[in-house]
PDB file of C-alpha atoms in Angstrom:
ATOM      1  CA  MET A 292     -42.054 -46.691 -73.037  1.00 48.00           C
ATOM      2  CA  MET A 293     -43.967 -43.835 -71.469  1.00 44.00           C
ATOM      3  CA  GLN A 294     -44.181 -45.670 -68.141  1.00 48.00           C
ATOM      4  CA  SER A 295     -40.416 -46.296 -68.088  1.00 50.00           C
ATOM      5  CA  THR A 296     -39.780 -42.603 -68.671  1.00 51.00           C
ATOM      6  CA  ASP A 297     -42.101 -41.649 -65.774  1.00 54.00           C
ATOM      7  CA  VAL A 298     -40.334 -44.078 -63.432  1.00 48.00           C
ATOM      8  CA  GLY A 299     -36.978 -42.637 -64.374  1.00 51.00           C
ATOM      9  CA  GLN A 300     -38.185 -39.114 -63.756  1.00 52.00           C
ATOM     10  CA  ASP A 301     -39.585 -40.094 -60.359  1.00 59.00           C
ATOM     11  CA  ARG A 302     -36.289 -41.725 -59.431  1.00 57.00           C
ATOM     12  CA  CYS A 303     -34.349 -38.618 -60.460  1.00 53.00           C
ATOM     13  CA  LYS A 304     -36.764 -36.443 -58.537  1.00 56.00           C
ATOM     14  CA  LYS A 305     -36.351 -38.504 -55.376  1.00 56.00           C
ATOM     15  CA  GLN A 306     -32.570 -38.475 -55.730  1.00 57.00           C
ATOM     16  CA  ALA A 307     -32.648 -34.700 -56.088  1.00 53.00           C
ATOM     17  CA  GLU A 308     -34.848 -34.425 -53.025  1.00 58.00           C
ATOM     18  CA  ARG A 309     -32.465 -36.619 -51.019  1.00 60.00           C
ATOM     19  CA  LYS A 310     -29.491 -34.556 -52.170  1.00 58.00           C
ATOM     20  CA  GLY A 311     -31.335 -31.383 -51.193  1.00 57.00           C
ATOM     21  CA  ALA A 312     -32.135 -32.822 -47.774  1.00 58.00           C
ATOM     22  CA  TRP A 313     -28.500 -33.841 -47.214  1.00 65.00           C
ATOM     23  CA  ARG A 314     -27.328 -30.441 -48.388  1.00 70.00           C
ATOM     24  CA  GLY A 315     -29.738 -28.744 -45.958  1.00 65.00           C
ATOM     25  CA  CYS A 316     -28.562 -30.945 -43.080  1.00 68.00           C
ATOM     26  CA  ALA A 317     -24.925 -30.244 -43.912  1.00 68.00           C
ATOM     27  CA  LEU A 318     -25.526 -26.496 -43.942  1.00 72.00           C
ATOM     28  CA  PHE A 319     -27.408 -26.700 -40.634  1.00 72.00           C
ATOM     29  CA  PHE A 320     -24.595 -28.621 -38.944  1.00 73.00           C
ATOM     30  CA  ILE A 321     -21.984 -26.220 -40.338  1.00 77.00           C
ATOM     31  CA  PHE A 322     -23.995 -23.296 -38.954  1.00 72.00           C
ATOM     32  CA  LEU A 323     -24.343 -25.073 -35.595  1.00 74.00           C
ATOM     33  CA  LEU A 324     -20.602 -25.756 -35.457  1.00 77.00           C
ATOM     34  CA  LEU A 325     -19.759 -22.135 -36.239  1.00 75.00           C
ATOM     35  CA  LEU A 326     -22.192 -20.967 -33.554  1.00 73.00           C
ATOM     36  CA  ILE A 327     -20.562 -23.244 -30.967  1.00 76.00           C
ATOM     37  CA  ILE A 328     -17.091 -22.015 -31.945  1.00 73.00           C
ATOM     38  CA  PHE A 329     -18.246 -18.393 -31.608  1.00 65.00           C
ATOM     39  CA  LEU A 330     -19.809 -18.995 -28.190  1.00 66.00           C
ATOM     40  CA  VAL A 331     -16.709 -20.800 -26.892  1.00 59.00           C
ATOM     41  CA  TYR A 332     -14.447 -18.040 -28.216  1.00 54.00           C
ATOM     42  CA  SER A 333     -16.605 -15.355 -26.575  1.00 52.00           C
ATOM     43  CA  PHE A 334     -16.593 -17.192 -23.250  1.00 48.00           C
ATOM     44  CA  LEU A 335     -12.810 -17.674 -23.265  1.00 45.00           C
ATOM     45  CA  ARG A 336     -12.245 -14.056 -24.270  1.00 42.00           C
ATOM     46  CA  ILE A 337     -14.375 -12.738 -21.403  1.00 37.00           C
ATOM     47  CA  SER A 338     -12.789 -15.175 -18.947  1.00 38.00           C
ATOM     48  CA  HIS A 339      -9.325 -14.083 -20.020  1.00 36.00           C
ATOM     49  CA  GLN A 340     -10.030 -10.375 -19.872  1.00 36.00           C
ATOM     50  CA  GLY A 341     -12.056 -10.442 -16.696  1.00 36.00           C
ATOM     51  CA  VAL A 342     -13.942  -7.275 -15.784  1.00 34.00           C
ATOM     52  CA  ASN A 343     -11.852  -4.458 -17.151  1.00 36.00           C
ATOM     53  CA  SER A 344     -12.549  -0.765 -17.271  1.00 33.00           C
ATOM     54  CA  SER A 345     -11.304  -0.588 -20.865  1.00 34.00           C
ATOM     55  CA  ASN A 346     -14.490  -2.376 -21.899  1.00 31.00           C
ATOM     56  CA  PRO A 347     -17.361   0.187 -21.839  1.00 29.00           C
ATOM     57  CA  GLU A 348     -19.797  -2.571 -20.900  1.00 29.00           C
ATOM     58  CA  PHE A 349     -18.011  -2.965 -17.575  1.00 30.00           C
ATOM     59  CA  ALA A 350     -17.093   0.674 -16.939  1.00 33.00           C
ATOM     60  CA  PRO A 351     -19.710   2.152 -14.599  1.00 34.00           C
ATOM     61  CA  CYS A 352     -19.461   5.721 -13.359  1.00 32.00           C
ATOM     62  CA  PHE A 353     -20.034   7.535 -10.106  1.00 35.00           C
ATOM     63  CA  GLU A 354     -22.987   9.864  -9.795  1.00 36.00           C
ATOM     64  CA  ASP A 355     -20.549  12.528 -10.928  1.00 38.00           C
ATOM     65  CA  ASP A 356     -20.128  11.642 -14.603  1.00 40.00           C
ATOM     66  CA  ASN A 357     -16.920  13.670 -14.716  1.00 42.00           C
ATOM     67  CA  GLN A 358     -15.178  11.078 -12.525  1.00 41.00           C
ATOM     68  CA  PRO A 359     -15.560   7.622 -14.105  1.00 45.00           C
ATOM     69  CA  LEU A 360     -14.188   4.480 -12.531  1.00 58.00           C
ATOM     70  CA  GLY A 361     -10.755   3.432 -13.648  1.00 65.00           C
ATOM     71  CA  THR A 362      -9.261   6.555 -15.208  1.00 76.00           C
ATOM     72  CA  PRO A 363      -5.587   6.823 -14.170  1.00 85.00           C
ATOM     73  CA  ILE A 364      -4.004  10.259 -14.127  1.00 86.00           C
ATOM     74  CA  ALA A 365      -0.852   8.751 -15.606  1.00 91.00           C
ATOM     75  CA  VAL A 366       0.538   5.257 -16.110  1.00 92.00           C
ATOM     76  CA  LYS A 367       4.056   3.916 -16.461  1.00 92.00           C
ATOM     77  CA  THR A 368       5.498   0.444 -16.779  1.00 93.00           C
ATOM     78  CA  VAL A 369       8.640  -0.775 -15.058  1.00 94.00           C
ATOM     79  CA  MET A 370      10.105  -3.864 -16.725  1.00 94.00           C
ATOM     80  CA  LEU A 371      11.329  -6.356 -14.151  1.00 94.00           C
ATOM     81  CA  PRO A 372      13.828  -9.145 -14.920  1.00 92.00           C
ATOM     82  CA  GLY A 373      12.632 -11.563 -17.583  1.00 88.00           C
ATOM     83  CA  LYS A 374      10.796  -8.691 -19.315  1.00 91.00           C
ATOM     84  CA  THR A 375       8.065  -8.948 -16.689  1.00 94.00           C
ATOM     85  CA  PRO A 376       5.985  -5.736 -16.598  1.00 95.00           C
ATOM     86  CA  LEU A 377       5.069  -3.904 -13.400  1.00 97.00           C
ATOM     87  CA  GLU A 378       2.374  -1.362 -14.238  1.00 96.00           C
ATOM     88  CA  MET A 379       2.047   1.656 -11.958  1.00 96.00           C
ATOM     89  CA  VAL A 380      -0.359   4.603 -11.767  1.00 95.00           C
ATOM     90  CA  TRP A 381       0.257   8.095 -10.465  1.00 95.00           C
ATOM     91  CA  ILE A 382      -1.287   9.041  -7.114  1.00 96.00           C
ATOM     92  CA  PRO A 383      -1.310  12.861  -6.727  1.00 94.00           C
ATOM     93  CA  GLU A 384      -0.755  14.681  -3.457  1.00 94.00           C
ATOM     94  CA  GLY A 385      -3.891  15.732  -1.618  1.00 95.00           C
ATOM     95  CA  THR A 386      -6.022  15.616   1.513  1.00 94.00           C
ATOM     96  CA  PHE A 387      -8.648  13.133   2.633  1.00 92.00           C
ATOM     97  CA  THR A 388     -10.746  12.380   5.691  1.00 89.00           C
ATOM     98  CA  MET A 389      -9.546   9.326   7.564  1.00 86.00           C
ATOM     99  CA  LYS A 390     -12.423   7.696   9.409  1.00 76.00           C
ATOM    100  CA  LYS A 391     -12.767   5.179  12.187  1.00 70.00           C
ATOM    101  CA  PRO A 392     -14.111   1.813  10.951  1.00 62.00           C
ATOM    102  CA  GLN A 393     -17.801   1.434  11.713  1.00 55.00           C
ATOM    103  CA  GLN A 394     -20.022  -1.468  12.645  1.00 47.00           C
ATOM    104  CA  PRO A 395     -21.814  -2.544   9.453  1.00 43.00           C
ATOM    105  CA  SER A 396     -25.155  -4.211   8.998  1.00 38.00           C
ATOM    106  CA  TYR A 397     -25.019  -6.997   6.414  1.00 35.00           C
ATOM    107  CA  PRO A 398     -26.240  -8.168   4.002  1.00 36.00           C
ATOM    108  CA  GLY A 399     -27.737  -5.379   1.947  1.00 34.00           C
ATOM    109  CA  ALA A 400     -27.230  -1.644   2.135  1.00 30.00           C
ATOM    110  CA  VAL A 401     -24.516  -0.349   4.430  1.00 34.00           C
ATOM    111  CA  SER A 402     -25.404   2.068   7.202  1.00 34.00           C
ATOM    112  CA  THR A 403     -24.114   5.633   7.191  1.00 34.00           C
ATOM    113  CA  SER A 404     -21.423   7.023   9.475  1.00 36.00           C
ATOM    114  CA  ASN A 405     -21.881   6.447  13.171  1.00 40.00           C
ATOM    115  CA  PRO A 406     -22.769   9.670  14.999  1.00 37.00           C
ATOM    116  CA  GLY A 407     -19.729  11.063  16.749  1.00 40.00           C
ATOM    117  CA  SER A 408     -17.255   8.689  15.100  1.00 58.00           C
ATOM    118  CA  LYS A 409     -13.790  10.210  15.091  1.00 71.00           C
ATOM    119  CA  THR A 410     -12.365  11.568  11.851  1.00 78.00           C
ATOM    120  CA  TYR A 411      -9.245  13.448  10.904  1.00 81.00           C
ATOM    121  CA  SER A 412      -8.182  15.426   7.891  1.00 89.00           C
ATOM    122  CA  VAL A 413      -4.994  13.781   6.624  1.00 91.00           C
ATOM    123  CA  THR A 414      -2.667  15.305   4.042  1.00 94.00           C
ATOM    124  CA  ILE A 415      -0.419  13.352   1.699  1.00 95.00           C
ATOM    125  CA  SER A 416       2.107  16.021   0.750  1.00 94.00           C
ATOM    126  CA  GLN A 417       3.935  14.192  -2.044  1.00 93.00           C
ATOM    127  CA  GLY A 418       2.555  12.289  -4.999  1.00 95.00           C
ATOM    128  CA  PHE A 419       3.831   8.786  -5.698  1.00 96.00           C
ATOM    129  CA  TRP A 420       3.518   5.860  -8.071  1.00 96.00           C
ATOM    130  CA  MET A 421       1.481   2.872  -6.930  1.00 97.00           C
ATOM    131  CA  ALA A 422       1.279  -0.580  -8.520  1.00 97.00           C
ATOM    132  CA  THR A 423      -1.890  -1.014 -10.541  1.00 96.00           C
ATOM    133  CA  TYR A 424      -2.235  -4.549  -9.199  1.00 97.00           C
ATOM    134  CA  GLU A 425      -1.189  -6.480  -6.132  1.00 96.00           C
ATOM    135  CA  LEU A 426       2.221  -8.028  -6.724  1.00 97.00           C
ATOM    136  CA  THR A 427       1.733 -11.278  -8.616  1.00 96.00           C
ATOM    137  CA  ARG A 428       3.511 -14.596  -8.321  1.00 94.00           C
ATOM    138  CA  ARG A 429       4.935 -13.943 -11.787  1.00 95.00           C
ATOM    139  CA  GLN A 430       6.584 -10.707 -10.601  1.00 96.00           C
ATOM    140  CA  TRP A 431       7.765 -12.239  -7.330  1.00 96.00           C
ATOM    141  CA  ALA A 432       9.366 -15.116  -9.219  1.00 95.00           C
ATOM    142  CA  ALA A 433      10.971 -12.808 -11.791  1.00 95.00           C
ATOM    143  CA  VAL A 434      12.805 -10.780  -9.157  1.00 96.00           C
ATOM    144  CA  LEU A 435      13.870 -13.738  -7.003  1.00 95.00           C
ATOM    145  CA  GLY A 436      14.574 -16.167  -9.835  1.00 92.00           C
ATOM    146  CA  LEU A 437      11.867 -18.637  -8.766  1.00 88.00           C
ATOM    147  CA  THR A 438       9.235 -20.616 -10.649  1.00 81.00           C
ATOM    148  CA  TYR A 439       5.491 -20.954 -10.129  1.00 74.00           C
ATOM    149  CA  ASP A 440       2.791 -23.148 -11.610  1.00 71.00           C
ATOM    150  CA  SER A 441       1.854 -21.431 -14.871  1.00 74.00           C
ATOM    151  CA  GLU A 442      -1.851 -21.705 -14.029  1.00 76.00           C
ATOM    152  CA  ASP A 443      -1.415 -19.584 -10.884  1.00 84.00           C
ATOM    153  CA  ILE A 444       1.197 -17.143 -12.160  1.00 90.00           C
ATOM    154  CA  ASP A 445      -1.095 -14.093 -12.262  1.00 92.00           C
ATOM    155  CA  TYR A 446      -2.548 -14.599  -8.790  1.00 93.00           C
ATOM    156  CA  PRO A 447      -1.393 -12.271  -6.000  1.00 94.00           C
ATOM    157  CA  VAL A 448       1.600 -13.637  -4.158  1.00 94.00           C
ATOM    158  CA  GLY A 449       0.491 -14.800  -0.693  1.00 92.00           C
ATOM    159  CA  ASP A 450       1.893 -16.447   2.412  1.00 92.00           C
ATOM    160  CA  VAL A 451       4.581 -13.765   2.691  1.00 96.00           C
ATOM    161  CA  SER A 452       5.518 -12.038   5.938  1.00 97.00           C
ATOM    162  CA  TRP A 453       6.320  -8.345   6.263  1.00 97.00           C
ATOM    163  CA  ASN A 454       9.942  -9.319   6.838  1.00 97.00           C
ATOM    164  CA  GLU A 455      10.028 -11.391   3.639  1.00 98.00           C
ATOM    165  CA  VAL A 456       8.495  -8.509   1.713  1.00 98.00           C
ATOM    166  CA  GLN A 457      11.209  -6.161   2.979  1.00 98.00           C
ATOM    167  CA  ALA A 458      13.874  -8.624   1.799  1.00 98.00           C
ATOM    168  CA  PHE A 459      12.168  -8.822  -1.606  1.00 98.00           C
ATOM    169  CA  ILE A 460      12.078  -5.026  -1.894  1.00 98.00           C
ATOM    170  CA  SER A 461      15.759  -4.784  -0.946  1.00 97.00           C
ATOM    171  CA  THR A 462      16.613  -7.233  -3.733  1.00 97.00           C
ATOM    172  CA  LEU A 463      14.433  -5.354  -6.229  1.00 97.00           C
ATOM    173  CA  ASN A 464      15.972  -2.006  -5.279  1.00 97.00           C
ATOM    174  CA  GLU A 465      19.479  -3.421  -5.584  1.00 96.00           C
ATOM    175  CA  ILE A 466      18.697  -4.752  -9.056  1.00 93.00           C
ATOM    176  CA  SER A 467      16.824  -1.675 -10.270  1.00 92.00           C
ATOM    177  CA  GLY A 468      18.616   1.167  -8.513  1.00 92.00           C
ATOM    178  CA  LYS A 469      15.179   2.504  -7.539  1.00 94.00           C
ATOM    179  CA  ARG A 470      13.488   3.099  -4.161  1.00 96.00           C
ATOM    180  CA  PHE A 471      10.481   0.816  -4.112  1.00 97.00           C
ATOM    181  CA  ARG A 472       8.710   0.359  -0.787  1.00 98.00           C
ATOM    182  CA  LEU A 473       5.346  -0.498   0.698  1.00 98.00           C
ATOM    183  CA  PRO A 474       2.727   2.242   1.069  1.00 97.00           C
ATOM    184  CA  THR A 475       2.109   3.701   4.491  1.00 95.00           C
ATOM    185  CA  SER A 476      -1.296   2.971   5.977  1.00 93.00           C
ATOM    186  CA  ALA A 477      -2.381   6.575   5.287  1.00 93.00           C
ATOM    187  CA  GLU A 478      -1.128   6.459   1.685  1.00 96.00           C
ATOM    188  CA  TRP A 479      -2.996   3.198   1.148  1.00 96.00           C
ATOM    189  CA  GLU A 480      -6.332   4.576   2.378  1.00 94.00           C
ATOM    190  CA  TYR A 481      -5.831   7.791   0.408  1.00 96.00           C
ATOM    191  CA  ALA A 482      -5.152   5.786  -2.779  1.00 96.00           C
ATOM    192  CA  TYR A 483      -8.124   3.501  -2.083  1.00 93.00           C
ATOM    193  CA  ARG A 484     -10.525   6.418  -1.673  1.00 93.00           C
ATOM    194  CA  ALA A 485      -9.226   8.213  -4.775  1.00 92.00           C
ATOM    195  CA  GLY A 486     -11.174  11.348  -3.924  1.00 92.00           C
ATOM    196  CA  THR A 487     -14.300   9.551  -2.711  1.00 91.00           C
ATOM    197  CA  THR A 488     -15.819   9.898   0.760  1.00 89.00           C
ATOM    198  CA  THR A 489     -18.111   6.869   0.795  1.00 87.00           C
ATOM    199  CA  ARG A 490     -17.713   3.605   2.648  1.00 86.00           C
ATOM    200  CA  PHE A 491     -16.378   1.848  -0.425  1.00 86.00           C
ATOM    201  CA  TYR A 492     -14.777   3.598  -3.380  1.00 86.00           C
ATOM    202  CA  TRP A 493     -17.864   2.856  -5.496  1.00 86.00           C
ATOM    203  CA  GLY A 494     -20.463   3.993  -2.932  1.00 84.00           C
ATOM    204  CA  ASP A 495     -22.070   2.949   0.351  1.00 81.00           C
ATOM    205  CA  ASP A 496     -23.740  -0.269  -0.805  1.00 79.00           C
ATOM    206  CA  VAL A 497     -22.161  -3.672  -1.288  1.00 75.00           C
ATOM    207  CA  ASN A 498     -21.492  -4.639  -4.909  1.00 74.00           C
ATOM    208  CA  LYS A 499     -20.287  -8.098  -5.872  1.00 68.00           C
ATOM    209  CA  ASP A 500     -19.253  -6.893  -9.330  1.00 69.00           C
ATOM    210  CA  VAL A 501     -16.490  -4.832  -7.762  1.00 71.00           C
ATOM    211  CA  CYS A 502     -14.624  -7.205  -5.456  1.00 68.00           C
ATOM    212  CA  TYR A 503     -14.366 -10.730  -4.092  1.00 66.00           C
ATOM    213  CA  VAL A 504     -15.492 -11.169  -0.500  1.00 63.00           C
ATOM    214  CA  GLN A 505     -15.432 -14.105   1.889  1.00 57.00           C
ATOM    215  CA  ASP A 506     -19.121 -14.191   2.732  1.00 52.00           C
ATOM    216  CA  ASP A 507     -20.337 -14.741  -0.823  1.00 47.00           C
ATOM    217  CA  LEU A 508     -17.761 -17.414  -1.629  1.00 47.00           C
ATOM    218  CA  GLY A 509     -18.508 -19.871   1.153  1.00 50.00           C
ATOM    219  CA  ILE A 510     -14.983 -21.275   0.975  1.00 48.00           C
ATOM    220  CA  SER A 511     -13.286 -22.727   4.029  1.00 49.00           C
ATOM    221  CA  ASP A 512      -9.885 -23.062   2.349  1.00 52.00           C
ATOM    222  CA  LEU A 513      -8.451 -19.543   2.628  1.00 49.00           C
ATOM    223  CA  ARG A 514      -5.961 -20.240  -0.153  1.00 52.00           C
ATOM    224  CA  LYS A 515      -8.907 -20.231  -2.528  1.00 64.00           C
ATOM    225  CA  LEU A 516      -9.779 -16.656  -1.571  1.00 73.00           C
ATOM    226  CA  LEU A 517      -7.215 -15.349  -4.055  1.00 85.00           C
ATOM    227  CA  TYR A 518      -8.021 -14.777  -7.713  1.00 84.00           C
ATOM    228  CA  PRO A 519      -6.077 -13.537 -10.740  1.00 90.00           C
ATOM    229  CA  VAL A 520      -5.505  -9.804 -10.372  1.00 92.00           C
ATOM    230  CA  GLY A 521      -7.560  -7.239 -12.259  1.00 89.00           C
ATOM    231  CA  ARG A 522     -10.790  -9.254 -12.608  1.00 85.00           C
ATOM    232  CA  ARG A 523     -13.016  -6.698 -10.877  1.00 83.00           C
ATOM    233  CA  TRP A 524     -13.696  -3.003 -11.419  1.00 84.00           C
ATOM    234  CA  PRO A 525     -10.851  -0.592 -10.563  1.00 90.00           C
ATOM    235  CA  ASN A 526     -11.207   2.494  -8.401  1.00 91.00           C
ATOM    236  CA  PRO A 527     -11.301   6.041  -9.896  1.00 92.00           C
ATOM    237  CA  TRP A 528      -7.506   6.206 -10.164  1.00 94.00           C
ATOM    238  CA  GLY A 529      -7.234   2.872 -11.959  1.00 93.00           C
ATOM    239  CA  LEU A 530      -6.120   0.692  -9.025  1.00 94.00           C
ATOM    240  CA  TYR A 531      -7.431  -2.870  -9.069  1.00 93.00           C
ATOM    241  CA  ASP A 532      -8.273  -5.127  -6.113  1.00 91.00           C
ATOM    242  CA  MET A 533      -7.993  -2.422  -3.476  1.00 91.00           C
ATOM    243  CA  ALA A 534     -11.158  -4.035  -2.122  1.00 87.00           C
ATOM    244  CA  GLY A 535     -11.099  -7.816  -1.949  1.00 81.00           C
ATOM    245  CA  ASN A 536      -8.582 -10.346  -3.255  1.00 87.00           C
ATOM    246  CA  ALA A 537      -5.388 -10.322  -1.139  1.00 90.00           C
ATOM    247  CA  ALA A 538      -4.959  -8.362   2.064  1.00 92.00           C
ATOM    248  CA  GLU A 539      -2.008  -5.966   1.798  1.00 95.00           C
ATOM    249  CA  TRP A 540       0.921  -5.198   4.074  1.00 96.00           C
ATOM    250  CA  CYS A 541       1.716  -1.541   4.799  1.00 96.00           C
ATOM    251  CA  GLN A 542       5.138  -0.114   5.550  1.00 95.00           C
ATOM    252  CA  ASP A 543       4.451   1.388   8.961  1.00 92.00           C
ATOM    253  CA  GLY A 544       3.368   0.278  12.383  1.00 90.00           C
ATOM    254  CA  TYR A 545      -0.294  -0.216  13.208  1.00 89.00           C
ATOM    255  CA  TYR A 546      -2.343   2.751  14.407  1.00 84.00           C
ATOM    256  CA  THR A 547      -5.919   3.980  14.138  1.00 75.00           C
ATOM    257  CA  VAL A 548      -7.456   7.370  13.480  1.00 72.00           C
ATOM    258  CA  GLU A 549      -7.846   7.798  17.237  1.00 71.00           C
ATOM    259  CA  ASP A 550      -4.041   7.839  17.552  1.00 74.00           C
ATOM    260  CA  LEU A 551      -3.671  10.843  15.246  1.00 72.00           C
ATOM    261  CA  ALA A 552      -3.155  14.415  16.351  1.00 67.00           C
ATOM    262  CA  PRO A 553      -3.472  17.481  14.098  1.00 70.00           C
ATOM    263  CA  PRO A 554      -1.915  18.489  11.862  1.00 72.00           C
ATOM    264  CA  ALA A 555      -1.883  15.018  10.298  1.00 84.00           C
ATOM    265  CA  ILE A 556       0.582  15.407   7.438  1.00 90.00           C
ATOM    266  CA  ASP A 557       2.081  12.198   6.034  1.00 90.00           C
ATOM    267  CA  PRO A 558       1.360  10.275   9.248  1.00 88.00           C
ATOM    268  CA  VAL A 559       3.497   7.198   9.818  1.00 88.00           C
ATOM    269  CA  GLY A 560       2.974   4.573  12.473  1.00 85.00           C
ATOM    270  CA  LEU A 561       5.972   3.878  14.673  1.00 77.00           C
ATOM    271  CA  THR A 562       8.330   1.338  13.121  1.00 69.00           C
ATOM    272  CA  THR A 563       9.125   0.279  16.682  1.00 73.00           C
ATOM    273  CA  SER A 564       5.525  -0.869  17.051  1.00 81.00           C
ATOM    274  CA  LEU A 565       5.107  -4.565  17.707  1.00 88.00           C
ATOM    275  CA  PHE A 566       2.585  -4.830  14.860  1.00 92.00           C
ATOM    276  CA  ARG A 567       2.459  -3.774  11.211  1.00 93.00           C
ATOM    277  CA  ALA A 568      -0.649  -2.354   9.541  1.00 92.00           C
ATOM    278  CA  VAL A 569      -2.599  -4.516   7.088  1.00 93.00           C
ATOM    279  CA  ARG A 570      -5.222  -3.081   4.751  1.00 92.00           C
ATOM    280  CA  SER A 571      -8.151  -4.892   3.131  1.00 86.00           C
ATOM    281  CA  ALA A 572      -8.909  -8.454   4.224  1.00 71.00           C
ATOM    282  CA  ALA A 573      -9.721 -11.416   2.016  1.00 61.00           C
ATOM    283  CA  ASP A 574     -10.756 -13.552   4.985  1.00 54.00           C
ATOM    284  CA  ARG A 575     -13.552 -11.212   6.105  1.00 59.00           C
ATOM    285  CA  PRO A 576     -16.963 -10.242   4.767  1.00 58.00           C
ATOM    286  CA  TRP A 577     -17.703  -6.810   3.341  1.00 63.00           C
ATOM    287  CA  SER A 578     -16.330  -4.960   6.372  1.00 64.00           C
ATOM    288  CA  GLY A 579     -12.822  -5.979   5.307  1.00 69.00           C
ATOM    289  CA  SER A 580     -13.269  -4.221   1.975  1.00 78.00           C
ATOM    290  CA  GLU A 581     -14.107  -0.799   3.392  1.00 86.00           C
ATOM    291  CA  ALA A 582     -11.796   2.175   2.908  1.00 86.00           C
ATOM    292  CA  SER A 583     -11.300   2.645   6.641  1.00 84.00           C
ATOM    293  CA  PHE A 584     -10.658  -1.005   7.495  1.00 87.00           C
ATOM    294  CA  VAL A 585      -7.245  -1.668   9.048  1.00 88.00           C
ATOM    295  CA  THR A 586      -5.957  -4.567  11.085  1.00 88.00           C
ATOM    296  CA  LYS A 587      -2.610  -5.586  12.544  1.00 90.00           C
ATOM    297  CA  LEU A 588      -0.228  -8.531  12.327  1.00 92.00           C
ATOM    298  CA  LEU A 589       3.224  -9.321  13.620  1.00 94.00           C
ATOM    299  CA  PRO A 590       5.889  -8.689  10.950  1.00 95.00           C
ATOM    300  CA  ASN A 591       6.806 -12.372  10.842  1.00 96.00           C
ATOM    301  CA  SER A 592       3.177 -13.468  10.295  1.00 94.00           C
ATOM    302  CA  THR A 593       2.144 -15.265   7.121  1.00 93.00           C
ATOM    303  CA  LYS A 594      -1.351 -15.938   5.827  1.00 91.00           C
ATOM    304  CA  PRO A 595      -2.409 -17.677   2.602  1.00 89.00           C
ATOM    305  CA  TRP A 596      -4.349 -14.571   1.571  1.00 87.00           C
ATOM    306  CA  LEU A 597      -1.780 -11.949   2.679  1.00 93.00           C
ATOM    307  CA  GLY A 598       0.169 -10.114  -0.023  1.00 95.00           C
ATOM    308  CA  PHE A 599       1.272  -6.575  -0.874  1.00 98.00           C
ATOM    309  CA  ARG A 600       1.432  -3.761  -3.409  1.00 97.00           C
ATOM    310  CA  LEU A 601       4.478  -1.662  -4.276  1.00 98.00           C
ATOM    311  CA  VAL A 602       4.849   2.100  -4.365  1.00 98.00           C
ATOM    312  CA  LEU A 603       7.623   4.209  -5.833  1.00 96.00           C
ATOM    313  CA  PRO A 604       8.310   7.811  -4.813  1.00 93.00           C
ATOM    314  CA  GLY A 605       8.368  10.156  -7.773  1.00 84.00           C
ATOM    315  CA  SER A 606       7.739  13.628  -9.117  1.00 72.00           C
ATOM    316  CA  SER A 607       5.730  14.919 -12.050  1.00 64.00           C
ATOM    317  CA  PRO A 608       4.202  11.961 -13.888  1.00 66.00           C
ATOM    318  CA  VAL A 609       5.456  10.956 -17.293  1.00 57.00           C
ATOM    319  CA  ILE A 610       3.948   8.078 -19.244  1.00 51.00           C
ATOM    320  CA  ALA A 611       6.920   5.871 -19.907  1.00 51.00           C
ATOM    321  CA  GLU A 612       8.497   2.462 -19.774  1.00 58.00           C
ATOM    322  CA  GLU A 613      11.461   1.890 -17.468  1.00 66.00           C
ATOM    323  CA  ASN A 614      13.685  -1.142 -17.546  1.00 64.00           C
ATOM    324  CA  VAL A 615      15.188  -2.904 -14.560  1.00 67.00           C
ATOM    325  CA  PRO A 616      18.615  -4.383 -15.381  1.00 63.00           C
ATOM    326  CA  GLN A 617      18.258  -8.062 -16.228  1.00 62.00           C
TER     327      GLN A 617
END
């Protein structure tokens, strides 16, 4: 009788041990599953947000701590047809030094200004609103009543000529009753610099956290040089993709700093010029991302990586939302 009792106790003990082992395994697998879900969620969240100045982890500052990257003076949103937002930031009037593009030495640190390179003090006498991002395919489609693949909807619109952009702006202005236009070449460089005097708006050295460039992508298909807007650090006035991503049409004819004559106040290239100015360049290495870089294209030219950014003349900034008639 005693032996039977001992056997029963041993059996119960082993069953309890097995149950404990199964319970431990179940808890381990539940923990592992929750960990995987957390890691996937974190990855998707970062991928969706990109590098954004609203996240302190990705908000570096200049040496002057009073002027952090990505701090707009004022922001307003214009609602395009289909309730599609167009975010704009205020660019104040001011003066900057326009420089002649210099011959860089890559990779690594960028050399300082070439001795004797020509510079001019240029004044932008009126403030204006500038689009926070390059115009996206979503916004292009909203105004023109088109459709795009949903996966590419927040990429910059590309393959558009200067002439096509002017037609788009005419349609937008007719719908909205506003006076949208492209920035002049001088306005574009002034907005890019945002009070800085260095080669790039973040300093004199290359920085792959700030913009996409051709030489570190190794991509032969130029259509793949475009990325969703706003995935890199903004400049001090909160403008994204001023360096890298799409190249951007300007309103005026092509000219260089050597064509200027003092006083240079709101300089505008001749509209009768055969070429139009293009700022930034997705198809070039770091030299195309410099503040002073400018190239030229015929107004009927199209490139897979060539897009634009809107500006809107205005007065004292007011944070607001404006609706374009649907």
